[in-house]
Amino acid sequence: MKLDTVFKFLLLVVIIFTLQQIWPLYDLGNKLQNGTLLHFVNNELNKLYTNFCFKNVKKDMKIFYNEKYIIPKPCYFVFFIISAFFALVAKYLMNRISYPLGERWIPKKKWNERIRKIKVDRFNLMFFNLFYFSLISAFGFVALSYQSYFPSEMGGQGKLNDYFKGYPNQKTSNLIHLYYFLNGGYLLISVYSLLMSEKLPDFYENFLQHLCAVILVYFSYGQNFLRVGSIIMLCHDICEIFSSACRVFVDTRHKVVTVSSFCILFSSWGFLRLYIFAKRCILPIHRNFKIFNPFIGYEACIWLIFLLLVILLMNAYWFVLMAKMFIHFVSSGNTEDILTRVTELEEMERKKLKRG
């Protein structure tokens, strides 16, 4: 079985499982049979009106701006959209800078026009990611480092029980809310870019990871899981700095920068995305089921763990690929981005030329 088939299957399961959580099929069937569907829809619309009427929105916004520690409110989701807009503008401006650099640094005679264009486009994306994740990781670290639940392995107090202390009405620093908004906005434009760009061989694995990340970010914000969610974000954001650096320089002549970034990436990936993510994030969530189970339900708890495990599985998969990249570099002396799987396209192009 090809890996793409596995990714497609997992993607299908994630979509079905998520739809089931958004509107359980069993409840939907009962409402259709009982004739209460319209009544249910009417109640939901009334809830939306209550949450987003001008008076309540104004009140919630005052709380957001005036208080240092706050609880998520439905109207705060608008900040994700605003953040996405600013991220899109920043990406456009950064591409104006990175495009000439990519054209200059990436060799013109080494690949055909199509493959080189893909590599230049990836250079532009990773150039922006390097800029974005460097800033957002620094901001996230500053916002989280003084929190009692910041893992001890990362320099914090390590009081993981504080993840859910006072749940569901626990208040969290507005800086962490802002950290969430920035990451959530970035994810929106990242998914959009992925869908609009040419579908590379790594499309399904990337889309699976992005979809799980989007669901987890917005679900965790809505359910006030900001504390553990922000730690998960930071673990992934830090690794993205060095991942982006590697992929910016991998096709250029700057091999020292590529190899140095890769060594840091490989070690930080194993530490943050595998060890910290599993032991200091997923396990505490599982152990505290009894705290939030009454509020979100047992099925939602299972769904949450499932999505986290999918992310962990993807992290492990990419960790193995990075190990293969290192072995390839040691044996051949050449740097190659196996993660993007552009080499598969190159092989397909060669086969077409031979057939032609």
mmCIF file of C-alpha atoms in Angstrom:
data_model
loop_
_atom_site.group_PDB
_atom_site.id
_atom_site.type_symbol
_atom_site.label_atom_id
_atom_site.label_comp_id
_atom_site.label_asym_id
_atom_site.label_seq_id
_atom_site.Cartn_x
_atom_site.Cartn_y
_atom_site.Cartn_z
ATOM 1 C CA MET A 1 0.000 0.000 0.000
ATOM 2 C CA LYS A 2 1.387 3.401 -1.005
ATOM 3 C CA LEU A 3 1.759 6.057 1.664
ATOM 4 C CA ASP A 4 -0.537 8.380 -0.284
ATOM 5 C CA THR A 5 -3.309 5.814 0.148
ATOM 6 C CA VAL A 6 -2.747 5.859 3.909
ATOM 7 C CA PHE A 7 -2.864 9.660 3.959
ATOM 8 C CA LYS A 8 -6.053 9.698 1.886
ATOM 9 C CA PHE A 9 -7.662 7.172 4.219
ATOM 10 C CA LEU A 10 -6.682 9.158 7.312
ATOM 11 C CA LEU A 11 -7.927 12.337 5.657
ATOM 12 C CA LEU A 12 -11.293 10.715 4.963
ATOM 13 C CA VAL A 13 -11.548 9.461 8.552
ATOM 14 C CA VAL A 14 -10.685 12.916 9.920
ATOM 15 C CA ILE A 15 -13.342 14.573 7.750
ATOM 16 C CA ILE A 16 -16.056 12.044 8.645
ATOM 17 C CA PHE A 17 -15.160 12.068 12.342
ATOM 18 C CA THR A 18 -15.166 15.878 12.364
ATOM 19 C CA LEU A 19 -18.516 16.150 10.603
ATOM 20 C CA GLN A 20 -19.904 13.692 13.122
ATOM 21 C CA GLN A 21 -18.734 15.941 15.956
ATOM 22 C CA ILE A 22 -20.059 19.117 14.376
ATOM 23 C CA TRP A 23 -23.505 17.637 13.918
ATOM 24 C CA PRO A 24 -23.862 14.041 15.146
ATOM 25 C CA LEU A 25 -25.551 11.922 12.498
ATOM 26 C CA TYR A 26 -27.595 10.035 15.079
ATOM 27 C CA ASP A 27 -29.060 13.255 16.489
ATOM 28 C CA LEU A 28 -29.710 14.547 12.992
ATOM 29 C CA GLY A 29 -31.683 11.405 12.151
ATOM 30 C CA ASN A 30 -33.735 11.702 15.329
ATOM 31 C CA LYS A 31 -34.542 15.342 14.662
ATOM 32 C CA LEU A 32 -35.657 14.545 11.133
ATOM 33 C CA GLN A 33 -37.893 11.738 12.382
ATOM 34 C CA ASN A 34 -39.345 13.746 15.258
ATOM 35 C CA GLY A 35 -39.915 16.851 13.165
ATOM 36 C CA THR A 36 -37.833 18.985 15.545
ATOM 37 C CA LEU A 37 -35.163 19.950 13.033
ATOM 38 C CA LEU A 38 -36.627 23.391 12.324
ATOM 39 C CA HIS A 39 -36.984 24.070 16.042
ATOM 40 C CA PHE A 40 -33.350 23.095 16.545
ATOM 41 C CA VAL A 41 -32.183 25.354 13.712
ATOM 42 C CA ASN A 42 -34.235 28.214 15.142
ATOM 43 C CA ASN A 43 -32.608 27.763 18.563
ATOM 44 C CA GLU A 44 -29.149 27.755 17.014
ATOM 45 C CA LEU A 45 -29.895 30.956 15.107
ATOM 46 C CA ASN A 46 -31.091 32.564 18.332
ATOM 47 C CA LYS A 47 -27.821 31.573 19.994
ATOM 48 C CA LEU A 48 -25.879 33.155 17.142
ATOM 49 C CA TYR A 49 -27.898 36.336 17.462
ATOM 50 C CA THR A 50 -27.332 36.419 21.223
ATOM 51 C CA ASN A 51 -23.587 35.915 20.853
ATOM 52 C CA PHE A 52 -23.120 38.370 18.016
ATOM 53 C CA CYS A 53 -25.638 41.108 18.708
ATOM 54 C CA PHE A 54 -24.000 44.522 18.917
ATOM 55 C CA LYS A 55 -24.568 44.963 22.640
ATOM 56 C CA ASN A 56 -22.896 41.673 23.607
ATOM 57 C CA VAL A 57 -20.076 42.073 21.105
ATOM 58 C CA LYS A 58 -19.327 45.545 22.440
ATOM 59 C CA LYS A 59 -19.294 44.210 25.998
ATOM 60 C CA ASP A 60 -16.980 41.304 25.121
ATOM 61 C CA MET A 61 -14.621 43.569 23.200
ATOM 62 C CA LYS A 62 -14.325 45.886 26.192
ATOM 63 C CA ILE A 63 -13.383 42.896 28.329
ATOM 64 C CA PHE A 64 -10.760 41.866 25.779
ATOM 65 C CA TYR A 65 -9.108 45.282 25.712
ATOM 66 C CA ASN A 66 -9.404 46.144 29.392
ATOM 67 C CA GLU A 67 -8.519 42.886 31.134
ATOM 68 C CA LYS A 68 -5.194 41.077 31.107
ATOM 69 C CA TYR A 69 -6.651 37.601 31.662
ATOM 70 C CA ILE A 70 -9.746 36.643 29.701
ATOM 71 C CA ILE A 71 -11.992 33.746 28.664
ATOM 72 C CA PRO A 72 -12.617 33.006 24.960
ATOM 73 C CA LYS A 73 -15.814 34.512 23.557
ATOM 74 C CA PRO A 74 -17.517 33.673 20.234
ATOM 75 C CA CYS A 75 -17.009 37.190 18.882
ATOM 76 C CA TYR A 76 -13.248 36.881 19.375
ATOM 77 C CA PHE A 77 -13.114 34.531 16.393
ATOM 78 C CA VAL A 78 -13.190 37.619 14.187
ATOM 79 C CA PHE A 79 -9.579 38.221 15.219
ATOM 80 C CA PHE A 80 -8.579 35.048 13.382
ATOM 81 C CA ILE A 81 -9.935 36.561 10.159
ATOM 82 C CA ILE A 82 -8.187 39.870 10.807
ATOM 83 C CA SER A 83 -4.956 38.024 11.532
ATOM 84 C CA ALA A 84 -5.293 36.054 8.293
ATOM 85 C CA PHE A 85 -5.658 39.303 6.353
ATOM 86 C CA PHE A 86 -2.493 40.782 7.852
ATOM 87 C CA ALA A 87 -0.619 37.519 7.288
ATOM 88 C CA LEU A 88 -1.699 37.569 3.643
ATOM 89 C CA VAL A 89 -0.447 41.135 3.227
ATOM 90 C CA ALA A 90 2.841 40.256 4.939
ATOM 91 C CA LYS A 91 3.247 37.234 2.691
ATOM 92 C CA TYR A 92 2.680 39.348 -0.412
ATOM 93 C CA LEU A 93 5.275 41.895 0.697
ATOM 94 C CA MET A 94 7.806 39.220 1.621
ATOM 95 C CA ASN A 95 7.338 37.546 -1.760
ATOM 96 C CA ARG A 96 8.304 40.811 -3.422
ATOM 97 C CA ILE A 97 11.628 40.514 -1.616
ATOM 98 C CA SER A 98 12.148 36.763 -1.893
ATOM 99 C CA TYR A 99 11.312 36.270 -5.569
ATOM 100 C CA PRO A 100 14.426 38.049 -6.922
ATOM 101 C CA LEU A 101 16.550 36.162 -4.394
ATOM 102 C CA GLY A 102 15.081 32.834 -5.451
ATOM 103 C CA GLU A 103 15.662 33.616 -9.108
ATOM 104 C CA ARG A 104 19.263 34.504 -8.358
ATOM 105 C CA TRP A 105 20.149 31.710 -5.922
ATOM 106 C CA ILE A 106 18.425 28.696 -7.458
ATOM 107 C CA PRO A 107 20.448 27.333 -10.424
ATOM 108 C CA LYS A 108 18.787 27.707 -13.817
ATOM 109 C CA LYS A 109 20.469 24.879 -15.697
ATOM 110 C CA LYS A 110 20.110 22.131 -13.102
ATOM 111 C CA TRP A 111 16.356 21.518 -13.583
ATOM 112 C CA ASN A 112 13.813 21.974 -16.330
ATOM 113 C CA GLU A 113 11.538 25.010 -16.316
ATOM 114 C CA ARG A 114 8.624 23.369 -14.497
ATOM 115 C CA ILE A 115 10.702 21.834 -11.703
ATOM 116 C CA ARG A 116 12.661 25.035 -11.221
ATOM 117 C CA LYS A 117 9.449 27.062 -10.976
ATOM 118 C CA ILE A 118 8.213 24.706 -8.239
ATOM 119 C CA LYS A 119 11.484 25.155 -6.389
ATOM 120 C CA VAL A 120 11.353 28.950 -6.700
ATOM 121 C CA ASP A 121 7.752 28.980 -5.458
ATOM 122 C CA ARG A 122 8.749 26.814 -2.525
ATOM 123 C CA PHE A 123 11.683 29.142 -1.850
ATOM 124 C CA ASN A 124 9.268 32.093 -1.657
ATOM 125 C CA LEU A 125 6.916 30.238 0.686
ATOM 126 C CA MET A 126 9.706 29.076 2.973
ATOM 127 C CA PHE A 127 11.290 32.534 2.985
ATOM 128 C CA PHE A 128 8.038 33.941 4.355
ATOM 129 C CA ASN A 129 7.700 31.018 6.786
ATOM 130 C CA LEU A 130 11.221 31.626 8.076
ATOM 131 C CA PHE A 131 10.342 35.246 8.769
ATOM 132 C CA TYR A 132 6.932 34.446 10.252
ATOM 133 C CA PHE A 133 7.910 31.538 12.494
ATOM 134 C CA SER A 134 10.981 33.330 13.820
ATOM 135 C CA LEU A 135 8.792 36.181 15.027
ATOM 136 C CA ILE A 136 5.831 34.116 16.204
ATOM 137 C CA SER A 137 8.041 31.646 18.088
ATOM 138 C CA ALA A 138 9.804 34.464 19.914
ATOM 139 C CA PHE A 139 6.456 36.017 20.774
ATOM 140 C CA GLY A 140 5.010 32.682 21.891
ATOM 141 C CA PHE A 141 8.025 31.900 24.054
ATOM 142 C CA VAL A 142 7.839 35.286 25.775
ATOM 143 C CA ALA A 143 4.084 34.914 26.335
ATOM 144 C CA LEU A 144 4.392 31.385 27.744
ATOM 145 C CA SER A 145 7.728 31.265 29.548
ATOM 146 C CA TYR A 146 6.353 32.855 32.728
ATOM 147 C CA GLN A 147 3.257 30.667 32.878
ATOM 148 C CA SER A 148 3.212 28.022 35.611
ATOM 149 C CA TYR A 149 2.288 25.259 33.139
ATOM 150 C CA PHE A 150 5.223 25.904 30.802
ATOM 151 C CA PRO A 151 7.095 22.543 30.623
ATOM 152 C CA SER A 152 10.181 22.293 32.809
ATOM 153 C CA GLU A 153 12.171 20.817 29.894
ATOM 154 C CA MET A 154 11.642 24.106 28.080
ATOM 155 C CA GLY A 155 12.679 26.222 31.063
ATOM 156 C CA GLY A 156 9.337 26.627 32.841
ATOM 157 C CA GLN A 157 7.886 25.560 36.172
ATOM 158 C CA GLY A 158 6.279 22.475 34.659
ATOM 159 C CA LYS A 159 3.034 22.513 36.669
ATOM 160 C CA LEU A 160 1.062 20.620 34.056
ATOM 161 C CA ASN A 161 -1.952 20.263 36.347
ATOM 162 C CA ASP A 162 -2.539 23.968 35.742
ATOM 163 C CA TYR A 163 -3.459 23.179 32.133
ATOM 164 C CA PHE A 164 -7.037 22.602 33.248
ATOM 165 C CA LYS A 165 -7.134 24.308 36.635
ATOM 166 C CA GLY A 166 -10.489 26.064 36.963
ATOM 167 C CA TYR A 167 -11.775 24.630 33.688
ATOM 168 C CA PRO A 168 -13.988 25.602 31.870
ATOM 169 C CA ASN A 169 -13.908 29.151 33.261
ATOM 170 C CA GLN A 170 -10.139 29.485 33.508
ATOM 171 C CA LYS A 171 -8.754 32.803 32.350
ATOM 172 C CA THR A 172 -5.695 33.016 30.142
ATOM 173 C CA SER A 173 -3.323 35.869 29.363
ATOM 174 C CA ASN A 174 -4.458 38.049 26.473
ATOM 175 C CA LEU A 175 -0.978 37.575 24.980
ATOM 176 C CA ILE A 176 -1.727 33.874 24.609
ATOM 177 C CA HIS A 177 -5.042 34.756 22.976
ATOM 178 C CA LEU A 178 -3.122 36.949 20.541
ATOM 179 C CA TYR A 179 -0.680 34.094 19.930
ATOM 180 C CA TYR A 180 -3.656 31.910 19.050
ATOM 181 C CA PHE A 181 -5.116 34.519 16.703
ATOM 182 C CA LEU A 182 -1.837 34.923 14.833
ATOM 183 C CA ASN A 183 -1.341 31.191 14.393
ATOM 184 C CA GLY A 184 -4.971 30.603 13.475
ATOM 185 C CA GLY A 185 -4.833 33.337 10.850
ATOM 186 C CA TYR A 186 -1.631 31.952 9.388
ATOM 187 C CA LEU A 187 -3.195 28.494 9.140
ATOM 188 C CA LEU A 188 -6.109 29.869 7.131
ATOM 189 C CA ILE A 189 -3.885 31.416 4.467
ATOM 190 C CA SER A 190 -1.628 28.365 4.553
ATOM 191 C CA VAL A 191 -4.539 26.061 3.722
ATOM 192 C CA TYR A 192 -5.695 28.472 1.018
ATOM 193 C CA SER A 193 -2.211 28.571 -0.532
ATOM 194 C CA LEU A 194 -1.973 24.788 -0.416
ATOM 195 C CA LEU A 195 -5.287 24.378 -2.222
ATOM 196 C CA MET A 196 -4.494 27.028 -4.847
ATOM 197 C CA SER A 197 -0.949 25.885 -5.652
ATOM 198 C CA GLU A 198 0.095 23.036 -7.931
ATOM 199 C CA LYS A 199 -0.679 19.667 -6.360
ATOM 200 C CA LEU A 200 2.708 18.135 -5.565
ATOM 201 C CA PRO A 201 3.216 14.504 -4.475
ATOM 202 C CA ASP A 202 3.179 15.606 -0.826
ATOM 203 C CA PHE A 203 -0.234 17.299 -1.151
ATOM 204 C CA TYR A 204 -2.293 14.778 0.813
ATOM 205 C CA GLU A 205 0.100 14.512 3.731
ATOM 206 C CA ASN A 206 0.346 18.300 3.935
ATOM 207 C CA PHE A 207 -3.396 18.790 3.636
ATOM 208 C CA LEU A 208 -4.007 16.159 6.318
ATOM 209 C CA GLN A 209 -1.645 17.918 8.693
ATOM 210 C CA HIS A 210 -3.090 21.356 7.916
ATOM 211 C CA LEU A 211 -6.676 20.186 8.300
ATOM 212 C CA CYS A 212 -5.985 18.596 11.677
ATOM 213 C CA ALA A 213 -4.141 21.724 12.797
ATOM 214 C CA VAL A 214 -6.985 24.040 11.748
ATOM 215 C CA ILE A 215 -9.597 21.884 13.479
ATOM 216 C CA LEU A 216 -7.532 21.637 16.657
ATOM 217 C CA VAL A 217 -6.760 25.357 16.809
ATOM 218 C CA TYR A 218 -10.356 26.492 16.414
ATOM 219 C CA PHE A 219 -11.811 23.696 18.535
ATOM 220 C CA SER A 220 -9.311 24.280 21.336
ATOM 221 C CA TYR A 221 -9.990 28.010 21.314
ATOM 222 C CA GLY A 222 -13.738 27.501 21.394
ATOM 223 C CA GLN A 223 -13.456 25.001 24.249
ATOM 224 C CA ASN A 224 -10.905 27.070 26.204
ATOM 225 C CA PHE A 225 -7.977 24.671 25.844
ATOM 226 C CA LEU A 226 -5.632 27.594 25.259
ATOM 227 C CA ARG A 227 -3.041 26.608 27.828
ATOM 228 C CA VAL A 228 -2.120 23.203 26.487
ATOM 229 C CA GLY A 229 -2.938 24.317 22.949
ATOM 230 C CA SER A 230 -0.432 27.158 23.073
ATOM 231 C CA ILE A 231 2.315 24.778 24.230
ATOM 232 C CA ILE A 232 1.539 22.492 21.289
ATOM 233 C CA MET A 233 1.691 25.481 18.956
ATOM 234 C CA LEU A 234 5.047 26.618 20.293
ATOM 235 C CA CYS A 235 6.563 23.144 19.930
ATOM 236 C CA HIS A 236 5.594 23.125 16.273
ATOM 237 C CA ASP A 237 6.411 26.772 15.576
ATOM 238 C CA ILE A 238 10.005 26.521 16.802
ATOM 239 C CA CYS A 239 10.692 23.532 14.567
ATOM 240 C CA GLU A 240 9.243 25.381 11.590
ATOM 241 C CA ILE A 241 11.981 28.014 11.880
ATOM 242 C CA PHE A 242 14.693 25.501 11.067
ATOM 243 C CA SER A 243 12.535 23.521 8.654
ATOM 244 C CA SER A 244 11.950 26.704 6.667
ATOM 245 C CA ALA A 245 15.636 27.641 6.814
ATOM 246 C CA CYS A 246 16.618 24.237 5.437
ATOM 247 C CA ARG A 247 14.166 24.461 2.588
ATOM 248 C CA VAL A 248 15.109 28.036 1.744
ATOM 249 C CA PHE A 249 18.748 27.093 1.205
ATOM 250 C CA VAL A 250 18.562 23.412 0.197
ATOM 251 C CA ASP A 251 18.602 24.107 -3.553
ATOM 252 C CA THR A 252 21.170 26.892 -3.344
ATOM 253 C CA ARG A 253 24.929 26.845 -2.986
ATOM 254 C CA HIS A 254 24.725 27.691 0.723
ATOM 255 C CA LYS A 255 25.246 24.122 1.914
ATOM 256 C CA VAL A 256 26.743 25.077 5.284
ATOM 257 C CA VAL A 257 23.587 26.968 6.240
ATOM 258 C CA THR A 258 21.429 24.079 5.029
ATOM 259 C CA VAL A 259 23.319 21.424 6.981
ATOM 260 C CA SER A 260 23.546 23.551 10.139
ATOM 261 C CA SER A 261 19.820 24.290 10.048
ATOM 262 C CA PHE A 262 19.076 20.645 9.413
ATOM 263 C CA CYS A 263 21.079 19.469 12.430
ATOM 264 C CA ILE A 264 19.198 21.876 14.694
ATOM 265 C CA LEU A 265 15.919 20.897 13.049
ATOM 266 C CA PHE A 266 16.483 17.177 13.516
ATOM 267 C CA SER A 267 17.281 17.492 17.217
ATOM 268 C CA SER A 268 14.549 20.044 17.973
ATOM 269 C CA TRP A 269 11.981 18.024 16.028
ATOM 270 C CA GLY A 270 12.646 14.914 18.065
ATOM 271 C CA PHE A 271 12.622 16.851 21.329
ATOM 272 C CA LEU A 272 9.679 19.208 20.754
ATOM 273 C CA ARG A 273 7.402 17.560 18.202
ATOM 274 C CA LEU A 274 7.797 14.031 19.508
ATOM 275 C CA TYR A 275 8.874 14.022 23.158
ATOM 276 C CA ILE A 276 7.319 17.237 24.534
ATOM 277 C CA PHE A 277 4.242 16.975 22.332
ATOM 278 C CA ALA A 278 3.534 13.399 23.386
ATOM 279 C CA LYS A 279 4.577 13.435 27.043
ATOM 280 C CA ARG A 280 3.774 16.998 28.099
ATOM 281 C CA CYS A 281 0.715 17.651 25.946
ATOM 282 C CA ILE A 282 -1.137 14.553 24.735
ATOM 283 C CA LEU A 283 -0.697 12.512 27.928
ATOM 284 C CA PRO A 284 -1.884 15.315 30.260
ATOM 285 C CA ILE A 285 -4.960 15.795 28.069
ATOM 286 C CA HIS A 286 -5.719 12.081 28.282
ATOM 287 C CA ARG A 287 -5.172 11.998 32.042
ATOM 288 C CA ASN A 288 -7.545 14.917 32.581
ATOM 289 C CA PHE A 289 -10.478 13.520 30.627
ATOM 290 C CA LYS A 290 -12.562 13.518 33.802
ATOM 291 C CA ILE A 291 -12.234 17.305 34.103
ATOM 292 C CA PHE A 292 -13.535 18.340 30.698
ATOM 293 C CA ASN A 293 -15.526 15.235 29.746
ATOM 294 C CA PRO A 294 -18.733 16.612 31.387
ATOM 295 C CA PHE A 295 -18.449 19.782 29.296
ATOM 296 C CA ILE A 296 -17.532 18.496 25.823
ATOM 297 C CA GLY A 297 -18.602 14.842 25.975
ATOM 298 C CA TYR A 298 -16.756 11.549 25.753
ATOM 299 C CA GLU A 299 -16.900 11.314 21.944
ATOM 300 C CA ALA A 300 -15.383 14.775 21.580
ATOM 301 C CA CYS A 301 -12.569 13.738 23.931
ATOM 302 C CA ILE A 302 -11.826 10.707 21.757
ATOM 303 C CA TRP A 303 -11.995 12.880 18.638
ATOM 304 C CA LEU A 304 -9.546 15.348 20.185
ATOM 305 C CA ILE A 305 -7.040 12.629 21.068
ATOM 306 C CA PHE A 306 -7.431 11.076 17.621
ATOM 307 C CA LEU A 307 -6.544 14.349 15.884
ATOM 308 C CA LEU A 308 -3.558 14.852 18.166
ATOM 309 C CA LEU A 309 -2.347 11.329 17.436
ATOM 310 C CA VAL A 310 -2.655 11.953 13.697
ATOM 311 C CA ILE A 311 -0.426 15.013 14.105
ATOM 312 C CA LEU A 312 2.003 12.944 16.180
ATOM 313 C CA LEU A 313 2.016 10.242 13.506
ATOM 314 C CA MET A 314 2.807 12.826 10.832
ATOM 315 C CA ASN A 315 5.601 14.224 12.989
ATOM 316 C CA ALA A 316 7.086 10.744 13.367
ATOM 317 C CA TYR A 317 6.776 10.129 9.622
ATOM 318 C CA TRP A 318 8.590 13.358 8.770
ATOM 319 C CA PHE A 319 11.214 12.588 11.411
ATOM 320 C CA VAL A 320 11.983 9.328 9.591
ATOM 321 C CA LEU A 321 12.179 11.204 6.285
ATOM 322 C CA MET A 322 14.647 13.633 7.819
ATOM 323 C CA ALA A 323 16.767 10.712 8.979
ATOM 324 C CA LYS A 324 16.769 9.468 5.376
ATOM 325 C CA MET A 325 17.824 12.931 4.225
ATOM 326 C CA PHE A 326 20.752 12.857 6.637
ATOM 327 C CA ILE A 327 21.835 9.400 5.468
ATOM 328 C CA HIS A 328 21.572 10.574 1.859
ATOM 329 C CA PHE A 329 23.742 13.601 2.622
ATOM 330 C CA VAL A 330 26.402 11.530 4.408
ATOM 331 C CA SER A 331 26.566 8.967 1.605
ATOM 332 C CA SER A 332 26.421 11.333 -1.374
ATOM 333 C CA GLY A 333 27.389 14.754 -0.064
ATOM 334 C CA ASN A 334 24.300 16.243 -1.738
ATOM 335 C CA THR A 335 21.488 18.035 0.055
ATOM 336 C CA GLU A 336 17.977 17.135 -1.049
ATOM 337 C CA ASP A 337 14.501 18.040 0.180
ATOM 338 C CA ILE A 338 12.808 14.665 0.521
ATOM 339 C CA LEU A 339 9.915 16.192 2.475
ATOM 340 C CA THR A 340 8.497 18.005 -0.553
ATOM 341 C CA ARG A 341 9.009 14.926 -2.746
ATOM 342 C CA VAL A 342 9.841 17.036 -5.801
ATOM 343 C CA THR A 343 12.271 14.296 -6.827
ATOM 344 C CA GLU A 344 9.253 12.150 -7.676
ATOM 345 C CA LEU A 345 8.187 14.791 -10.181
ATOM 346 C CA GLU A 346 11.704 14.892 -11.595
ATOM 347 C CA GLU A 347 11.655 11.132 -12.131
ATOM 348 C CA MET A 348 8.270 11.385 -13.834
ATOM 349 C CA GLU A 349 9.623 14.129 -16.098
ATOM 350 C CA ARG A 350 12.614 11.967 -17.045
ATOM 351 C CA LYS A 351 10.349 9.020 -17.874
ATOM 352 C CA LYS A 352 8.212 11.246 -20.091
ATOM 353 C CA LEU A 353 11.301 12.463 -21.928
ATOM 354 C CA LYS A 354 12.498 8.899 -22.483
ATOM 355 C CA ARG A 355 9.100 7.854 -23.801
ATOM 356 C CA GLY A 356 8.972 10.929 -26.013
#
